[in-house]
Coordinates of C-alpha atoms and ligand atoms in Angstrom, one line a residue:
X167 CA 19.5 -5.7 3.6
X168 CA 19.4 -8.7 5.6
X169 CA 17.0 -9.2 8.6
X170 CA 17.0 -12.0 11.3
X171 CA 14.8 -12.6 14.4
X172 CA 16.1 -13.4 17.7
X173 CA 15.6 -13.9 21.2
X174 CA 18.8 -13.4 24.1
X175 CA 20.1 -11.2 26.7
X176 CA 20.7 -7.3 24.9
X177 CA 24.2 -7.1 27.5
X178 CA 25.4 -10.6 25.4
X179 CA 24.9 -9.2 21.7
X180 CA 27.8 -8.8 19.5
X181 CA 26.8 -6.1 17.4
X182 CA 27.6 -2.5 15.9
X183 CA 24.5 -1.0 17.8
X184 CA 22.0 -2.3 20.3
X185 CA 19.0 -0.4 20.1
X186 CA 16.8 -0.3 23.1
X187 CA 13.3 2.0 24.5
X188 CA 13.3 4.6 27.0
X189 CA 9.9 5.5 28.5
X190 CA 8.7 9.0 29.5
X191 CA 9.8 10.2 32.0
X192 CA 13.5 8.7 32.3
X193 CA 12.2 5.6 32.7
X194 CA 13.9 2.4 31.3
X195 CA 11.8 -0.2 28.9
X196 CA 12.4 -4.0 30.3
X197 CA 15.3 -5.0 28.1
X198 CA 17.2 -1.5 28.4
X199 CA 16.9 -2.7 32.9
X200 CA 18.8 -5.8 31.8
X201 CA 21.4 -3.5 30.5
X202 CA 21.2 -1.1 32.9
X203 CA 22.6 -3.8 35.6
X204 CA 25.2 -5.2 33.4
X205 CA 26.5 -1.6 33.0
X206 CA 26.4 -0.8 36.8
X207 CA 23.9 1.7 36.0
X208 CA 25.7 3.6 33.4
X209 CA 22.5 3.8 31.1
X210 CA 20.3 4.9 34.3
X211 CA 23.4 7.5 35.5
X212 CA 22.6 9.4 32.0
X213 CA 18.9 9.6 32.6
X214 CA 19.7 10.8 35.8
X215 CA 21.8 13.5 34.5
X216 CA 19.2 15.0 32.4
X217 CA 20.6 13.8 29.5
X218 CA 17.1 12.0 28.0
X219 CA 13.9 12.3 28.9
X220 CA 12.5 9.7 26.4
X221 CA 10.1 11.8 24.5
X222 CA 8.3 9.8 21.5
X223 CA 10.6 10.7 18.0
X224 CA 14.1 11.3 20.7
X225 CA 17.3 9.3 20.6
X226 CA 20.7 8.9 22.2
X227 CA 23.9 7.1 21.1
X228 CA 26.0 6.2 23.5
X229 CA 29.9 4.9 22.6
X230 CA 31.5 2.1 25.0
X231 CA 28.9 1.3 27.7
X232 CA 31.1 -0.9 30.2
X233 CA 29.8 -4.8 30.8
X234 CA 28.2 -4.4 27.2
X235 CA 28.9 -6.8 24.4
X236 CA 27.7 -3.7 21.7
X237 CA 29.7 -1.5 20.1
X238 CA 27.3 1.0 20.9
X239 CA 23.7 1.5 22.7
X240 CA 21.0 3.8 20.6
X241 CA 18.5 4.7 23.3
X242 CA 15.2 5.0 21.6
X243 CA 12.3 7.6 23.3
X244 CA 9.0 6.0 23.5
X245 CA 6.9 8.8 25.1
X246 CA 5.1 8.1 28.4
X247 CA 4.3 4.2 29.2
X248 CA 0.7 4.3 29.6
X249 CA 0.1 6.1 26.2
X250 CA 2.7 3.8 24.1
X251 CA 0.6 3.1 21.6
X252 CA 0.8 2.2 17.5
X253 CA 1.8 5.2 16.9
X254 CA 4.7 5.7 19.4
X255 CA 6.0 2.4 18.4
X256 CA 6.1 3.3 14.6
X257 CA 7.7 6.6 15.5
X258 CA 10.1 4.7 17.6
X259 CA 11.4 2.3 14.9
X260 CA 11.5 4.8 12.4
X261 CA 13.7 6.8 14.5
X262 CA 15.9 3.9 15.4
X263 CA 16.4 3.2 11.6
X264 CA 17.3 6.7 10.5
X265 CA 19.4 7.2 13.7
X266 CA 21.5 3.3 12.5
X267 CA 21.8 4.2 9.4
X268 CA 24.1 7.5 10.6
X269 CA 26.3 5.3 12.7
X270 CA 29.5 4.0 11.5
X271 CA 27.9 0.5 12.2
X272 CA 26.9 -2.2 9.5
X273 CA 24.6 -4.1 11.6
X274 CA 22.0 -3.3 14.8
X275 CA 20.1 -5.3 16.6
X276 CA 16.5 -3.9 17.8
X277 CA 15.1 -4.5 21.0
X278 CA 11.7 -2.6 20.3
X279 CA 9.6 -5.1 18.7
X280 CA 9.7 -6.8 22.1
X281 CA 7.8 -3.9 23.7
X282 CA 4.3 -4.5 24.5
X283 CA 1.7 -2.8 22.2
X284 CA -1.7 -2.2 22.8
X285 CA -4.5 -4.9 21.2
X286 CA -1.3 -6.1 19.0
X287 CA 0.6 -9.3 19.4
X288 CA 4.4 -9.9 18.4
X289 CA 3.3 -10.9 15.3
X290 CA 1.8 -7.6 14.1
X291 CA 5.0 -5.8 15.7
X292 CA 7.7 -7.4 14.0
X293 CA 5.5 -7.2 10.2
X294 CA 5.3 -3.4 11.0
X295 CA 8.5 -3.3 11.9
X296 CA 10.2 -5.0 8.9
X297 CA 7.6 -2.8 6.6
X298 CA 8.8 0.3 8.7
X299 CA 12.4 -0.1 8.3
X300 CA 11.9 -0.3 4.6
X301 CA 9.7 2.5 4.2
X302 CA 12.1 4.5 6.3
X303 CA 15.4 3.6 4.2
X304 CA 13.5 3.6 0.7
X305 CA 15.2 6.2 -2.2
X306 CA 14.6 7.1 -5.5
X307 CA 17.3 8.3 -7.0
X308 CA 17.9 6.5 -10.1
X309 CA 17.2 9.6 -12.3
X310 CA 19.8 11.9 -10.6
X311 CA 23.2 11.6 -12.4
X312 CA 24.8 12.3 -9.0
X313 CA 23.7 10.0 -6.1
X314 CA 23.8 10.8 -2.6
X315 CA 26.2 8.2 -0.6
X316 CA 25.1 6.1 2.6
X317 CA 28.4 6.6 4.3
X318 CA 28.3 2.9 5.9
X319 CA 25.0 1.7 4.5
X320 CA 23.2 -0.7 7.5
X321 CA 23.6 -4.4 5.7
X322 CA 21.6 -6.3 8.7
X323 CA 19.2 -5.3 11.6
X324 CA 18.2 -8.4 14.1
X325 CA 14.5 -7.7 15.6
X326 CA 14.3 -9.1 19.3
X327 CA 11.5 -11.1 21.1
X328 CA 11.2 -11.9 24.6
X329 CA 10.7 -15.6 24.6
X330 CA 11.8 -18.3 22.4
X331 CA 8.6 -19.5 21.9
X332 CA 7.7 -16.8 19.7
X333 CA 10.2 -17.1 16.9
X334 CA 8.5 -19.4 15.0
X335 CA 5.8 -16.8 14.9
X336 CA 8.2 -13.8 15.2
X337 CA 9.8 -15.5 11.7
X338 CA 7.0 -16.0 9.8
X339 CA 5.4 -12.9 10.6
X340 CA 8.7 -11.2 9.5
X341 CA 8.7 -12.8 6.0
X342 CA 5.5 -11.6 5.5
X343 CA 6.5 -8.3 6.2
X344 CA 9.8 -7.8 4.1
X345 CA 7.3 -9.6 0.8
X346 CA 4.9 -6.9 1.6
X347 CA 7.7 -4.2 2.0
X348 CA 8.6 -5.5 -1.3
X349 CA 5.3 -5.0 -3.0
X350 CA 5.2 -1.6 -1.6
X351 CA 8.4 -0.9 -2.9
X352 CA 7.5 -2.2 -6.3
X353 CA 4.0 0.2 -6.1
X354 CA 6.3 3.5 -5.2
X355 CA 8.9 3.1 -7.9
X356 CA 6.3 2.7 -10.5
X357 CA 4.6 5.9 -8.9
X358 CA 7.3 7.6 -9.0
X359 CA 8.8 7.3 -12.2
X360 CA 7.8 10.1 -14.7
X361 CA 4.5 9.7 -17.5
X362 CA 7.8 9.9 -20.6
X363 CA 9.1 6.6 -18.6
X364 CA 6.3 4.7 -16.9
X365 CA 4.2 4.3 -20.1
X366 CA 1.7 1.7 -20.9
X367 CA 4.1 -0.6 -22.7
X368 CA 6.7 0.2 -19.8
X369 CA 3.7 -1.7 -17.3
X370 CA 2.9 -4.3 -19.6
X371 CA 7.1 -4.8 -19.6
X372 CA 6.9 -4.7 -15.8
X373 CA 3.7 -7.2 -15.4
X374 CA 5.7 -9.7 -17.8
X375 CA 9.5 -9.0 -15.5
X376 CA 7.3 -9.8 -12.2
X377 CA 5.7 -12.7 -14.2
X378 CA 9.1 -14.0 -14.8
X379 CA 10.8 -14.1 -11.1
X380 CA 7.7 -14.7 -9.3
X381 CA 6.4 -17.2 -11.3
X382 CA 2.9 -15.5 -12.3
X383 CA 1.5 -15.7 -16.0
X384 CA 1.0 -12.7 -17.7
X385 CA -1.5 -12.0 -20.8
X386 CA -1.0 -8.2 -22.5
X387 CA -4.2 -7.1 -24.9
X388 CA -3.2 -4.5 -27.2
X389 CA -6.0 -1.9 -29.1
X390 CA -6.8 -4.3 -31.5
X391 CA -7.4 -7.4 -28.9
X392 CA -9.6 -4.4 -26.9
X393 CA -11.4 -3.8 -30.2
X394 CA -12.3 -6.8 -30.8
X395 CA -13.7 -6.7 -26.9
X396 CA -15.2 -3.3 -27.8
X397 CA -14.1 -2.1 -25.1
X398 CA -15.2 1.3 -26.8
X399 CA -15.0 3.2 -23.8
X400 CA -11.3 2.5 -22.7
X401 CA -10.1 3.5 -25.9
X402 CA -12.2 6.3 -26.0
X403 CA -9.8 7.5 -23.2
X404 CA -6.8 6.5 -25.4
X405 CA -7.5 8.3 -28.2
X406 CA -5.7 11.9 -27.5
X407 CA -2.8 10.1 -26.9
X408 CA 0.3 8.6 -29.2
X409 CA 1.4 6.1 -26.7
X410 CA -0.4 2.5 -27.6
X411 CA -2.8 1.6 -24.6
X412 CA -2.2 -1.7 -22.9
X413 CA -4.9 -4.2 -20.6
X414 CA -2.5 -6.3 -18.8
X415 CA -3.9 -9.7 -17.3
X416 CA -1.9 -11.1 -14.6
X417 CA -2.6 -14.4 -12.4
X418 CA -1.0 -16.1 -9.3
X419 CA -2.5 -19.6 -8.9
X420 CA -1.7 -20.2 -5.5
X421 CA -5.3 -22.0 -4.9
X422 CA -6.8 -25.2 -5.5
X423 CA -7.8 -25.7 -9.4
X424 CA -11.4 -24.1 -9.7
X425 CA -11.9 -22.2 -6.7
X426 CA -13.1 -18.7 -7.6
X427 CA -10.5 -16.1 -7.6
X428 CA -10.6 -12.9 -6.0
X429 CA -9.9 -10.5 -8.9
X430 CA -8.0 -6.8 -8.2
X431 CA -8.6 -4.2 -10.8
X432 CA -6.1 -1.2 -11.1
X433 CA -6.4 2.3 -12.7
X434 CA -3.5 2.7 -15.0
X435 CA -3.7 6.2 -16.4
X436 CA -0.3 6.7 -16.8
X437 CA -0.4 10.5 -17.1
X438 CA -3.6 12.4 -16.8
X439 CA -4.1 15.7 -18.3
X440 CA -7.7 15.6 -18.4
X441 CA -7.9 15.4 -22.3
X442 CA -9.9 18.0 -23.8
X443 CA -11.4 19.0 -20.4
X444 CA -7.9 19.8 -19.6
X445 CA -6.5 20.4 -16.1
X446 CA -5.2 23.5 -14.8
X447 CA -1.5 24.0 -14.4
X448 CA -0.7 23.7 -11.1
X449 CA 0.8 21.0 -9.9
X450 CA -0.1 18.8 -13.1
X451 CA 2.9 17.1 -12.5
X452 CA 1.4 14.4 -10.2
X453 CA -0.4 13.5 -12.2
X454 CA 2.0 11.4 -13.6
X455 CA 0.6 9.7 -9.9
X456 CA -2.9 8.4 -12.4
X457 CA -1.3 4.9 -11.8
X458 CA -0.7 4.0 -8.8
X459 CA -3.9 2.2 -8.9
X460 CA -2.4 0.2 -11.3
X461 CA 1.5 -0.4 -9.2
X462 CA -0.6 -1.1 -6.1
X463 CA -2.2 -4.2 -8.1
X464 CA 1.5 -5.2 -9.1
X465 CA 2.7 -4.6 -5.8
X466 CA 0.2 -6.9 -4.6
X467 CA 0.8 -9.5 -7.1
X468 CA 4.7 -9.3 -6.3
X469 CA 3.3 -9.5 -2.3
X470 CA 1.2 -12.4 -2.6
X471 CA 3.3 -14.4 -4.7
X472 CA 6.7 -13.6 -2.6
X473 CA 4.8 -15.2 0.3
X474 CA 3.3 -18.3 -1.7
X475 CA -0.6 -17.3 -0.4
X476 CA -2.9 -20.1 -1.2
X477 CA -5.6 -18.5 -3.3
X478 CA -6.0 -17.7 -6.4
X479 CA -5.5 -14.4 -7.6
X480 CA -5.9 -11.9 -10.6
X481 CA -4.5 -8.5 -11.5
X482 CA -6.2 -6.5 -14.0
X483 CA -4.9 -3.3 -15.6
X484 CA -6.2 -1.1 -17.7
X485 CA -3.3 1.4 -18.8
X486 CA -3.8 4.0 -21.2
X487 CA -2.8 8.3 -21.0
X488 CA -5.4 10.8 -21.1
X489 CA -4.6 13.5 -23.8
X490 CA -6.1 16.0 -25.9
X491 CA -4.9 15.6 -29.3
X492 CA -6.5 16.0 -33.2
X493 CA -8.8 12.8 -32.4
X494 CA -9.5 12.9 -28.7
X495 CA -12.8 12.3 -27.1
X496 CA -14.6 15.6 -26.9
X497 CA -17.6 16.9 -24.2
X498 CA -20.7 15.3 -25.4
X499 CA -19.4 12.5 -27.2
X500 CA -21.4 9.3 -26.5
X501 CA -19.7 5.6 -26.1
X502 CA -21.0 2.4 -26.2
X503 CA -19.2 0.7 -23.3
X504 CA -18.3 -3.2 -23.3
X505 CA -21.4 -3.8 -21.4
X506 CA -23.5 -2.4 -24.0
X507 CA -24.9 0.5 -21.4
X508 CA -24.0 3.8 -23.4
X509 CA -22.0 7.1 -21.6
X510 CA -22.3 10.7 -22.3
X511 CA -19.1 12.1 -21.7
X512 CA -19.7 15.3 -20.1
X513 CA -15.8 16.0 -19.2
X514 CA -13.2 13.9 -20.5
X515 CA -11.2 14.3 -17.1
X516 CA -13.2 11.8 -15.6
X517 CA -11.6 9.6 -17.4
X518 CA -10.8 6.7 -14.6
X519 CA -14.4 5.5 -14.5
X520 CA -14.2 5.1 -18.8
X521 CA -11.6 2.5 -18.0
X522 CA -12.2 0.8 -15.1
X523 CA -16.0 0.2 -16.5
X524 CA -14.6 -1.7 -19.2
X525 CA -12.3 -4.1 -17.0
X526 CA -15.3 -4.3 -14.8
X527 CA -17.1 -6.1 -17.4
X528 CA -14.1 -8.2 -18.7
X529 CA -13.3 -9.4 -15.6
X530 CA -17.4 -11.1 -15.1
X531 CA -15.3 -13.8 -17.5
X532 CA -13.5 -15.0 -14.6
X533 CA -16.6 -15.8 -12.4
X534 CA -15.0 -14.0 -9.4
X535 CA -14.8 -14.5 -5.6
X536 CA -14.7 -11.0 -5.2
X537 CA -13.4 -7.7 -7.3
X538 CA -11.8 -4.8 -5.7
X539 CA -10.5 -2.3 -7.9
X540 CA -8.3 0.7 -6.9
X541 CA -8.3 4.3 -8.4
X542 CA -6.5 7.8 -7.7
X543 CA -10.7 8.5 -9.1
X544 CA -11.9 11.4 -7.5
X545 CA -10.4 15.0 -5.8
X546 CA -13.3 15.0 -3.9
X547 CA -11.8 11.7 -2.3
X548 CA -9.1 14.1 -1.6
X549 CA -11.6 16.5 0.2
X550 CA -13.8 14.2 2.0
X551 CA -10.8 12.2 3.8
X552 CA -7.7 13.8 3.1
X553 CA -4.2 12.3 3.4
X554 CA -5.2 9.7 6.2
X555 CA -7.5 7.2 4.6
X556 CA -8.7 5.9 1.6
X557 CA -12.2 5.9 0.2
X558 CA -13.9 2.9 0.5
X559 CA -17.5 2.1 -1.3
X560 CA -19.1 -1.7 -2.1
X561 CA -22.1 -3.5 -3.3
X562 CA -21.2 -6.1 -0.6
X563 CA -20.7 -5.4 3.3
X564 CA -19.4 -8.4 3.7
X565 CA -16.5 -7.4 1.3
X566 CA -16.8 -3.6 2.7
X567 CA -16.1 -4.8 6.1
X568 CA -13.4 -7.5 5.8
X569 CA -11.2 -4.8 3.7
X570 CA -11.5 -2.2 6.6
X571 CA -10.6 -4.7 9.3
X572 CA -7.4 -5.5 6.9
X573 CA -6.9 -1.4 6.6
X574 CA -6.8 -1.5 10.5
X575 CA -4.5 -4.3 10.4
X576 CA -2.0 -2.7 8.2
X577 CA -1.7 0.7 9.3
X578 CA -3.2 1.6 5.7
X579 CA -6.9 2.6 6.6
X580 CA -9.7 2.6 4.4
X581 CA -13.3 4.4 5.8
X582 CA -16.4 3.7 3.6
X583 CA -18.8 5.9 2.2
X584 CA -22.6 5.1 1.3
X585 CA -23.7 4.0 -2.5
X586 CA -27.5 4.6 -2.0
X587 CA -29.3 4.4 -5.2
X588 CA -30.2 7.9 -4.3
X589 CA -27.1 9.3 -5.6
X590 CA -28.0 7.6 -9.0
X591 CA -30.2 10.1 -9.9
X592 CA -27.2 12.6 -10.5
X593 CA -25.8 10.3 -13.4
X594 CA -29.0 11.0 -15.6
X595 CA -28.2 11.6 -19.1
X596 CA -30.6 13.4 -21.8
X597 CA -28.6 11.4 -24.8
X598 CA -27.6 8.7 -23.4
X599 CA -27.9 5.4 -20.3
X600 CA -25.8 7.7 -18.6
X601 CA -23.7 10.7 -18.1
X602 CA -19.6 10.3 -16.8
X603 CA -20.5 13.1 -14.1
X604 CA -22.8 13.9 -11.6
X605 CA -22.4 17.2 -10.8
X606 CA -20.5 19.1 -7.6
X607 CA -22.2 17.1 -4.5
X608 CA -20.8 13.8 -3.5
X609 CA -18.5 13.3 -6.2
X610 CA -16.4 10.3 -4.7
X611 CA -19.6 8.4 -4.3
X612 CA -21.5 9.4 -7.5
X613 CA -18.1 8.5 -9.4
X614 CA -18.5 4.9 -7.3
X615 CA -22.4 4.7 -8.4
X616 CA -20.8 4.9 -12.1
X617 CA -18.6 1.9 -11.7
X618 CA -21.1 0.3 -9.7
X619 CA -23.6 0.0 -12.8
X620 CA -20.9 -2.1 -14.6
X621 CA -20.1 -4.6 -11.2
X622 CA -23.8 -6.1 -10.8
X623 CA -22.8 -9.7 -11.2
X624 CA -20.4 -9.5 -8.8
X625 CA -19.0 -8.8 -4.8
X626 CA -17.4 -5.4 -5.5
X627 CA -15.8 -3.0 -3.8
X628 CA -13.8 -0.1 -5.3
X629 CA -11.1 1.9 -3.2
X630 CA -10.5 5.9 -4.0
X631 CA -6.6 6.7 -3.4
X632 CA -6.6 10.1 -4.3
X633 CA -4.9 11.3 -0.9
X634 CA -3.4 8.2 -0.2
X635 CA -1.5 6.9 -3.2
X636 CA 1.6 9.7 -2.4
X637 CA 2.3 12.8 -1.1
X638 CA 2.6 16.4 -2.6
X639 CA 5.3 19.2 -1.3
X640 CA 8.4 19.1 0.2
X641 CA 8.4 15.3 0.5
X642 CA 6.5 14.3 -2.6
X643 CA 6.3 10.8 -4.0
X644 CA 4.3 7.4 -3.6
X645 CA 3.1 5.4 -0.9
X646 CA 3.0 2.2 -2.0
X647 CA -1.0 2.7 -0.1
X648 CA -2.7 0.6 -0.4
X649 CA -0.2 -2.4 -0.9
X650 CA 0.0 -3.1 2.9
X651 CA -4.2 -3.0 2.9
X652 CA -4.6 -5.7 0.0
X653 CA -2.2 -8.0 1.1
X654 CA -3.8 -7.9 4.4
X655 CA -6.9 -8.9 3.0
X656 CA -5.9 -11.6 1.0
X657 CA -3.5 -13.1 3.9
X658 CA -6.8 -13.5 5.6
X659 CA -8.9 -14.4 2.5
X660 CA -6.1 -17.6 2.2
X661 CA -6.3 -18.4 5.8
X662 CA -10.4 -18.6 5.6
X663 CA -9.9 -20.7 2.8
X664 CA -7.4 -23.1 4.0
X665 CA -9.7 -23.4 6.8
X666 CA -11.7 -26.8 7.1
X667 CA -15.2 -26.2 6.3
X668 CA -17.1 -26.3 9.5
X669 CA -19.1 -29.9 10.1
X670 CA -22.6 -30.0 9.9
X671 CA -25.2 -31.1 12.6
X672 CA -27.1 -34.1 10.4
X673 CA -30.5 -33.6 11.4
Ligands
BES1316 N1 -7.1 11.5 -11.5 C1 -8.1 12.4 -11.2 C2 -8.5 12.5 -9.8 C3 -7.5 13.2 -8.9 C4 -7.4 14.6 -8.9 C5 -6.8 12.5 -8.0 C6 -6.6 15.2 -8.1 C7 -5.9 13.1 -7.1 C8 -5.8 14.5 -7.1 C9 -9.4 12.0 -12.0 O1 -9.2 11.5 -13.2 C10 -10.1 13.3 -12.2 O2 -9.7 14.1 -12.9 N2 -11.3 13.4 -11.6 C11 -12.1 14.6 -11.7 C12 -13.5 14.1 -11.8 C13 -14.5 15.3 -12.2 C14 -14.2 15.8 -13.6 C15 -15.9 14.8 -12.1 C16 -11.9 15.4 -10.4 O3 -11.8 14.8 -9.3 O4 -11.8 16.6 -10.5
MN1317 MN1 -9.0 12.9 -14.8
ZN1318 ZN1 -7.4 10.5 -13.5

């Protein structure tokens, strides 16, 4: 698909489909007015009528619309104008896509992002547009023999702004959005795909393609390159399973030479079964889902390197399955981490923490900026927040704080949860520095208080997607959450960096 920006009169547009707001009740958005005229009140004639009452998630098409360039007019509902809020404007552009892509029509051109949203400037409305459209129009249907057809699939939508001053802005902020819609699509195709495809070797082959075309470098570590490490407790998670595990190493040097990189750590359990502690039956399918930790980190990587960021950045993944098998990890086992601290596995199904502790460690190497790792780690994540946000807990408020303001930003909210040293206590171990669980109570942040033991030297924060990295039922498969969070962050983090460093008083 191709997108432009541009800025001219909605009657003058030579296009398949002009699409354009109507507010609640029957009340025409500023560009749909200009049309309105040109038509002799054609468009106001309908709302008259009774025809559209501009409810949020409504649409109309209309055919021939005299003193109109367009082949057609989609009317868009926007609900009521004083309550037109994020919400109703995502609902409206998804709409408008799924309504385009019906038409007989190749092209549209969308007069939404124009509209006025509250706190957000055009900028913010065309990236959530372009990410919108994409999410909205995304498909994964390459494992069905038999694919559905797109009739006349839309090959280019045109996003509107009201004055020409903005499309410098309008433009930029648009390329941002279709590299992060790309990252996001990378994160839910590699959710997506089943545990017998996405393997860790399939990652490690994926980390090395993305390398290739986006000009990253790439290092793989195979079991004996993580023996050597010792790290002992990674591969204690591998064990169960046949399929080799893999810590892939990624880096976009976008930055000056030297400056600290921010480092992003992803949970790549490529199928979880819970090992020895095995998982119930139910719906063990998603958890084929144990790695979308690990795509969001490639996502990101693909993201910040589509747009060129200035900062220098590292992706680390662990990758391994979780299986029983002859030689698994059993309950009560005891590890020696990479850190030298030793674990008492108490159930092998919390088996996220075993590898992320380990690339916690590895990645001190790297004398980071800042580590934020990413985990589908808890189902008490799942309870605490739901499907809306993701988990958020740090060592550094700082860090805590600059990650939910790029949530916020995104549309891909994070809310953060207390590490007190309080909840420590529930990690005690008889045998051993301490045990893998902590019991019922507060399990997202007692999982967090685990990883947090092996992130001292560093800013850390660690982000729980358990409800957030895809969705169950009907209408199951991966986000791409939280793609559209991290590359938030680190289009700040760049901009901060490429700032000049304030001057000083001499005193
Ligand atoms: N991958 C799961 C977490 C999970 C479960 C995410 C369900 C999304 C939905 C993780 O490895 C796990 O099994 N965690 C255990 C930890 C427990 C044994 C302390 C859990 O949440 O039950
Ligand atoms: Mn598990
Ligand atoms: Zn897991």
């Amino acid at each position: 698909m191709e997108f432009s920006i541009k800025s001219g009169s909605p009657e003058k547009q030579r296009t398949a489909c002009v699409v354009l707001g109507v507010f609640e009740p029957r009340k025409l958005s500023a560009a749909a007015a200009i049309v309105d005229a040109a038509a002799q009140q054609y468009l106001g004639d309908i709302l008259r009528r009774g025809d559209m009452e501009g409810k949020s998630g409504t649409s109309l098409l209309l055919h021939g619309v005299p003193g109109v360039e367009a082949d057609r007019v989609l009317l868009v509902g926007l609900g009521k104008e004083r309550e037109f809020r994020e919400k109703e404007y995502r609902t409206a552009l998804s709409t408008a896509v799924r309504q385009l892509n019906e038409t007989g029509g190749f092209d549209g051109t969308i007069y939404l992002t124009e509209l006025p949203v509250k706190k957000r400037d055009v900028a913010w409305r065309v990236r959530q547009a372009a990410m919108i459209v994409q999410d909205a129009l995304y498909r994964f249907d390459r494992l069905k023999s038999k694919k559905e057809e797109v009739r006349r699939p839309l090959r280019k939508l045109t996003f509107c702004v009201a004055r020409r001053n903005e499309l410098p802005i309008a433009e930029q902020a648009l390329a941002q959005g279709l590299a992060i819609a790309a990252g996001v699509e990378l994160a839910k195709d590699l959710g997506n795909l089943p545990g017998n495809i996405c393997t860790p070797g399939y990652l490690a082959e994926q980390a090395a393609q993305l390398a290739k075309s986006h000009g990253l470098t790439v290092d793989v570590l195979d079991r004996p390159d993580m023996e050597k490490l010792r790290m002992n407790t990674l591969l204690s998670v591998a064990r169960g399973s046949h399929e080799p595990p893999k810590f892939i190493v990624m880096r976009h040097a976008g930055g000056v030479a030297g400056a600290k990189p921010v480092v992003l750590v992803g949970k790549g359990i490529t199928f979880d079964s819970g090992g020895i502690s095995l998982k119930p039956g139910p719906e063990m399918d998603e958890m084929k889902f144990d790695m979308c930790g690990a795509a969001s980190v490639l996502g990101t990587m693909k993201a910040a390197a589509q747009m060129s960021l200035p900062l220098n950045l590292i992706g680390v993944i662990p990758a391994t399955e979780n299986m029983p098998g002859g030689s698994a990890t059993k309950p009560g086992d005891i590890i020696t981490s990479m850190s030298g601290q030793t674990v008492e596995i108490l159930n092998t199904d919390a088996e996220g923490r075993l590898i992320l502790c380990d690339a916690l460690t590895y990645v001190e190497r790297f004398d980071p900026e800042c580590v934020v790792d990413i985990a589908t780690l808890t189902g008490a994540c799942v309870i605490a927040l739901g499907h809306v946000t993701s988990g958020l807990l740090a060592n550094n408020d700082g860090l805590a704080r600059e990650l939910i303001e790029a949530g916020y930003e995104a549309h891909d909210r994070a809310w953060q949860l207390p590490l007190w040293d309080d909840y420590q206590e529930q990690l005690k171990s008889n045998f051993a520095d301490m045990a893998n669980i902590g019991g019922r109570p507060a399990g997202s942040i007692t999982a967090a208080c685990f990883l947090a033991r092996f992130a001292e030297k560093y800013a850390w924060a660690h982000l729980d997607i358990a409800g957030t990295a895809w969705r169950s039922g009907k209408e199951k498969g991966a986000t791409g959450r939280p793609v559209p969070l991290l590359s938030h962050f680190l289009i700040e983090r760049a901009r901060a960096a490429a700032k000049p460093a304030p001057k000083r008083r001499r005193g």
